[in-house]
Amino acid sequence: MTNVILLGPPGAGKGTQAKRLVQERGMTQLSTGDMLREARSSGSEMGLKVAAVMDAGGLVTDEIVIGLIREKLESGESAGYIFDGFPRTLAQADALGSLLAQMGQKLDAVIEMQVDDAVLVRRISGRYTCGSCGAVYHDETHPTKVAGTCDYCGSTNLVRRADDNEESLRYRLTEYYKKTSPLIGYYHATGDLRRVDALASVDAVAAAISAALEQG
Ligand code: AP5
């Protein structure tokens, strides 16, 4: 079993690569962003509470996101988890370590996806996803083969995120550098950190992640 964290700023390609690992290795993607968006669209009390924070690009409280991850880890079995967008604070990293230890598991690798801020605006402003299966597309670099229809599930429900605008992205980046980037040092110290050039093509990034996972 391999448990891996994909760590990087908004638009680094965490979701894109998580889906590759699901397809290629049968691992389970745990994206706190997706879980929070699901809670919003279900209209739950928690979903309504986090909506404004998410749209502005701020971080939802540690208590809420740790609760979401705990629920998923306690309710299922997996060939390995891909933590996508979690942890994002030192408190979340500590909580994840404890949760895995309670399950008799450990973290195998933390992949830092390195990009330049300059490419992120372009990636984020062109992004759209399939509202049915979650496939990720881009207007210029990865459009659907048939306009308006998902390549994977045939759905015509293609959506753009409310926080994918320049103002929100700027704040998401500030939050990333202030609260999440200290995790790079944290996981360097534990010996789990692996660095990948996430400016390369999707296939090249996937190959680099595979190589990093084989490295153990
Ligand atoms: P979340 O959903 O996690 O968003 P994010 O971290 O901002 O990351 P993104 O989903 O924007 O980017 P990504 O790295 O997955 O890139 P993608 O693969 O889509 O979080 C949203 C919000 O929820 C947060 O702001 C916060 O409010 C809240 N939240 C979530 N988790 C939380 C937590 N743990 N604690 C507190 N709050 C939390 O790719 C982007 C685009 O680029 C796509 O169009 C794709 O096609 C393209 N692309 C990808 N790779 C490449 C490549 N190699 N070359 C060219 N184009 C590429």
JSON list of N, CA, C and O in Angstrom, two decimals, residues 159-182:
[
{"chain": "A", "resi": 159, "resn": "VAL", "atom": "N", "xyz": [-18.33, 22.23, -16.02]},
{"chain": "A", "resi": 159, "resn": "VAL", "atom": "CA", "xyz": [-18.50, 23.39, -15.12]},
{"chain": "A", "resi": 159, "resn": "VAL", "atom": "C", "xyz": [-17.17, 24.12, -14.86]},
{"chain": "A", "resi": 159, "resn": "VAL", "atom": "O", "xyz": [-16.10, 23.53, -14.94]},
{"chain": "A", "resi": 160, "resn": "ARG", "atom": "N", "xyz": [-17.31, 25.41, -14.53]},
{"chain": "A", "resi": 160, "resn": "ARG", "atom": "CA", "xyz": [-16.15, 26.21, -14.11]},
{"chain": "A", "resi": 160, "resn": "ARG", "atom": "C", "xyz": [-16.35, 26.57, -12.64]},
{"chain": "A", "resi": 160, "resn": "ARG", "atom": "O", "xyz": [-17.46, 26.84, -12.21]},
{"chain": "A", "resi": 161, "resn": "ARG", "atom": "N", "xyz": [-15.26, 26.58, -11.88]},
{"chain": "A", "resi": 161, "resn": "ARG", "atom": "CA", "xyz": [-15.36, 26.85, -10.44]},
{"chain": "A", "resi": 161, "resn": "ARG", "atom": "C", "xyz": [-15.51, 28.34, -10.14]},
{"chain": "A", "resi": 161, "resn": "ARG", "atom": "O", "xyz": [-14.89, 29.17, -10.80]},
{"chain": "A", "resi": 162, "resn": "ALA", "atom": "N", "xyz": [-16.30, 28.63, -9.08]},
{"chain": "A", "resi": 162, "resn": "ALA", "atom": "CA", "xyz": [-16.54, 30.03, -8.70]},
{"chain": "A", "resi": 162, "resn": "ALA", "atom": "C", "xyz": [-15.25, 30.70, -8.24]},
{"chain": "A", "resi": 162, "resn": "ALA", "atom": "O", "xyz": [-15.10, 31.92, -8.35]},
{"chain": "A", "resi": 163, "resn": "ASP", "atom": "N", "xyz": [-14.28, 29.91, -7.72]},
{"chain": "A", "resi": 163, "resn": "ASP", "atom": "CA", "xyz": [-13.04, 30.53, -7.23]},
{"chain": "A", "resi": 163, "resn": "ASP", "atom": "C", "xyz": [-11.95, 30.59, -8.29]},
{"chain": "A", "resi": 163, "resn": "ASP", "atom": "O", "xyz": [-10.82, 30.97, -8.00]},
{"chain": "A", "resi": 164, "resn": "ASP", "atom": "N", "xyz": [-12.27, 30.21, -9.52]},
{"chain": "A", "resi": 164, "resn": "ASP", "atom": "CA", "xyz": [-11.26, 30.27, -10.59]},
{"chain": "A", "resi": 164, "resn": "ASP", "atom": "C", "xyz": [-11.28, 31.63, -11.27]},
{"chain": "A", "resi": 164, "resn": "ASP", "atom": "O", "xyz": [-11.60, 31.75, -12.46]},
{"chain": "A", "resi": 165, "resn": "ASN", "atom": "N", "xyz": [-10.98, 32.66, -10.52]},
{"chain": "A", "resi": 165, "resn": "ASN", "atom": "CA", "xyz": [-10.85, 34.00, -11.10]},
{"chain": "A", "resi": 165, "resn": "ASN", "atom": "C", "xyz": [-9.57, 34.60, -10.52]},
{"chain": "A", "resi": 165, "resn": "ASN", "atom": "O", "xyz": [-9.04, 34.11, -9.51]},
{"chain": "A", "resi": 166, "resn": "GLU", "atom": "N", "xyz": [-9.08, 35.66, -11.17]},
{"chain": "A", "resi": 166, "resn": "GLU", "atom": "CA", "xyz": [-7.75, 36.16, -10.82]},
{"chain": "A", "resi": 166, "resn": "GLU", "atom": "C", "xyz": [-7.66, 36.64, -9.37]},
{"chain": "A", "resi": 166, "resn": "GLU", "atom": "O", "xyz": [-6.67, 36.38, -8.68]},
{"chain": "A", "resi": 167, "resn": "GLU", "atom": "N", "xyz": [-8.70, 37.30, -8.88]},
{"chain": "A", "resi": 167, "resn": "GLU", "atom": "CA", "xyz": [-8.66, 37.85, -7.52]},
{"chain": "A", "resi": 167, "resn": "GLU", "atom": "C", "xyz": [-8.57, 36.73, -6.47]},
{"chain": "A", "resi": 167, "resn": "GLU", "atom": "O", "xyz": [-7.75, 36.75, -5.56]},
{"chain": "A", "resi": 168, "resn": "SER", "atom": "N", "xyz": [-9.43, 35.74, -6.65]},
{"chain": "A", "resi": 168, "resn": "SER", "atom": "CA", "xyz": [-9.45, 34.62, -5.71]},
{"chain": "A", "resi": 168, "resn": "SER", "atom": "C", "xyz": [-8.13, 33.82, -5.80]},
{"chain": "A", "resi": 168, "resn": "SER", "atom": "O", "xyz": [-7.57, 33.41, -4.79]},
{"chain": "A", "resi": 169, "resn": "LEU", "atom": "N", "xyz": [-7.64, 33.67, -7.03]},
{"chain": "A", "resi": 169, "resn": "LEU", "atom": "CA", "xyz": [-6.38, 32.93, -7.21]},
{"chain": "A", "resi": 169, "resn": "LEU", "atom": "C", "xyz": [-5.24, 33.64, -6.47]},
{"chain": "A", "resi": 169, "resn": "LEU", "atom": "O", "xyz": [-4.41, 32.98, -5.82]},
{"chain": "A", "resi": 170, "resn": "ARG", "atom": "N", "xyz": [-5.23, 34.97, -6.55]},
{"chain": "A", "resi": 170, "resn": "ARG", "atom": "CA", "xyz": [-4.17, 35.71, -5.87]},
{"chain": "A", "resi": 170, "resn": "ARG", "atom": "C", "xyz": [-4.22, 35.42, -4.36]},
{"chain": "A", "resi": 170, "resn": "ARG", "atom": "O", "xyz": [-3.21, 35.19, -3.73]},
{"chain": "A", "resi": 171, "resn": "TYR", "atom": "N", "xyz": [-5.42, 35.39, -3.79]},
{"chain": "A", "resi": 171, "resn": "TYR", "atom": "CA", "xyz": [-5.54, 35.14, -2.35]},
{"chain": "A", "resi": 171, "resn": "TYR", "atom": "C", "xyz": [-5.21, 33.66, -2.03]},
{"chain": "A", "resi": 171, "resn": "TYR", "atom": "O", "xyz": [-4.57, 33.36, -1.02]},
{"chain": "A", "resi": 172, "resn": "ARG", "atom": "N", "xyz": [-5.62, 32.75, -2.92]},
{"chain": "A", "resi": 172, "resn": "ARG", "atom": "CA", "xyz": [-5.28, 31.32, -2.70]},
{"chain": "A", "resi": 172, "resn": "ARG", "atom": "C", "xyz": [-3.76, 31.15, -2.67]},
{"chain": "A", "resi": 172, "resn": "ARG", "atom": "O", "xyz": [-3.23, 30.36, -1.89]},
{"chain": "A", "resi": 173, "resn": "LEU", "atom": "N", "xyz": [-3.07, 31.90, -3.55]},
{"chain": "A", "resi": 173, "resn": "LEU", "atom": "CA", "xyz": [-1.60, 31.80, -3.58]},
{"chain": "A", "resi": 173, "resn": "LEU", "atom": "C", "xyz": [-0.98, 32.35, -2.29]},
{"chain": "A", "resi": 173, "resn": "LEU", "atom": "O", "xyz": [-0.05, 31.77, -1.74]},
{"chain": "A", "resi": 174, "resn": "THR", "atom": "N", "xyz": [-1.54, 33.48, -1.80]},
{"chain": "A", "resi": 174, "resn": "THR", "atom": "CA", "xyz": [-1.03, 34.05, -0.55]},
{"chain": "A", "resi": 174, "resn": "THR", "atom": "C", "xyz": [-1.21, 33.05, 0.59]},
{"chain": "A", "resi": 174, "resn": "THR", "atom": "O", "xyz": [-0.30, 32.81, 1.40]},
{"chain": "A", "resi": 175, "resn": "GLU", "atom": "N", "xyz": [-2.39, 32.44, 0.63]},
{"chain": "A", "resi": 175, "resn": "GLU", "atom": "CA", "xyz": [-2.67, 31.44, 1.67]},
{"chain": "A", "resi": 175, "resn": "GLU", "atom": "C", "xyz": [-1.69, 30.27, 1.54]},
{"chain": "A", "resi": 175, "resn": "GLU", "atom": "O", "xyz": [-1.18, 29.74, 2.53]},
{"chain": "A", "resi": 176, "resn": "TYR", "atom": "N", "xyz": [-1.44, 29.87, 0.29]},
{"chain": "A", "resi": 176, "resn": "TYR", "atom": "CA", "xyz": [-0.51, 28.75, 0.07]},
{"chain": "A", "resi": 176, "resn": "TYR", "atom": "C", "xyz": [0.88, 29.08, 0.63]},
{"chain": "A", "resi": 176, "resn": "TYR", "atom": "O", "xyz": [1.46, 28.29, 1.37]},
{"chain": "A", "resi": 177, "resn": "TYR", "atom": "N", "xyz": [1.40, 30.25, 0.28]},
{"chain": "A", "resi": 177, "resn": "TYR", "atom": "CA", "xyz": [2.76, 30.57, 0.73]},
{"chain": "A", "resi": 177, "resn": "TYR", "atom": "C", "xyz": [2.83, 30.77, 2.24]},
{"chain": "A", "resi": 177, "resn": "TYR", "atom": "O", "xyz": [3.81, 30.39, 2.87]},
{"chain": "A", "resi": 178, "resn": "LYS", "atom": "N", "xyz": [1.75, 31.35, 2.81]},
{"chain": "A", "resi": 178, "resn": "LYS", "atom": "CA", "xyz": [1.78, 31.59, 4.26]},
{"chain": "A", "resi": 178, "resn": "LYS", "atom": "C", "xyz": [1.58, 30.33, 5.09]},
{"chain": "A", "resi": 178, "resn": "LYS", "atom": "O", "xyz": [2.26, 30.08, 6.06]},
{"chain": "A", "resi": 179, "resn": "LYS", "atom": "N", "xyz": [0.59, 29.53, 4.69]},
{"chain": "A", "resi": 179, "resn": "LYS", "atom": "CA", "xyz": [0.16, 28.43, 5.57]},
{"chain": "A", "resi": 179, "resn": "LYS", "atom": "C", "xyz": [0.54, 27.03, 5.10]},
{"chain": "A", "resi": 179, "resn": "LYS", "atom": "O", "xyz": [0.68, 26.12, 5.90]},
{"chain": "A", "resi": 180, "resn": "THR", "atom": "N", "xyz": [0.67, 26.85, 3.79]},
{"chain": "A", "resi": 180, "resn": "THR", "atom": "CA", "xyz": [0.92, 25.49, 3.28]},
{"chain": "A", "resi": 180, "resn": "THR", "atom": "C", "xyz": [2.38, 25.24, 2.95]},
{"chain": "A", "resi": 180, "resn": "THR", "atom": "O", "xyz": [2.90, 24.15, 3.22]},
{"chain": "A", "resi": 181, "resn": "SER", "atom": "N", "xyz": [3.06, 26.26, 2.41]},
{"chain": "A", "resi": 181, "resn": "SER", "atom": "CA", "xyz": [4.45, 26.00, 2.00]},
{"chain": "A", "resi": 181, "resn": "SER", "atom": "C", "xyz": [5.37, 25.59, 3.17]},
{"chain": "A", "resi": 181, "resn": "SER", "atom": "O", "xyz": [6.36, 24.89, 2.94]},
{"chain": "A", "resi": 182, "resn": "PRO", "atom": "N", "xyz": [5.08, 25.98, 4.44]},
{"chain": "A", "resi": 182, "resn": "PRO", "atom": "CA", "xyz": [5.92, 25.45, 5.53]},
{"chain": "A", "resi": 182, "resn": "PRO", "atom": "C", "xyz": [5.93, 23.91, 5.60]},
{"chain": "A", "resi": 182, "resn": "PRO", "atom": "O", "xyz": [6.85, 23.32, 6.17]}
]
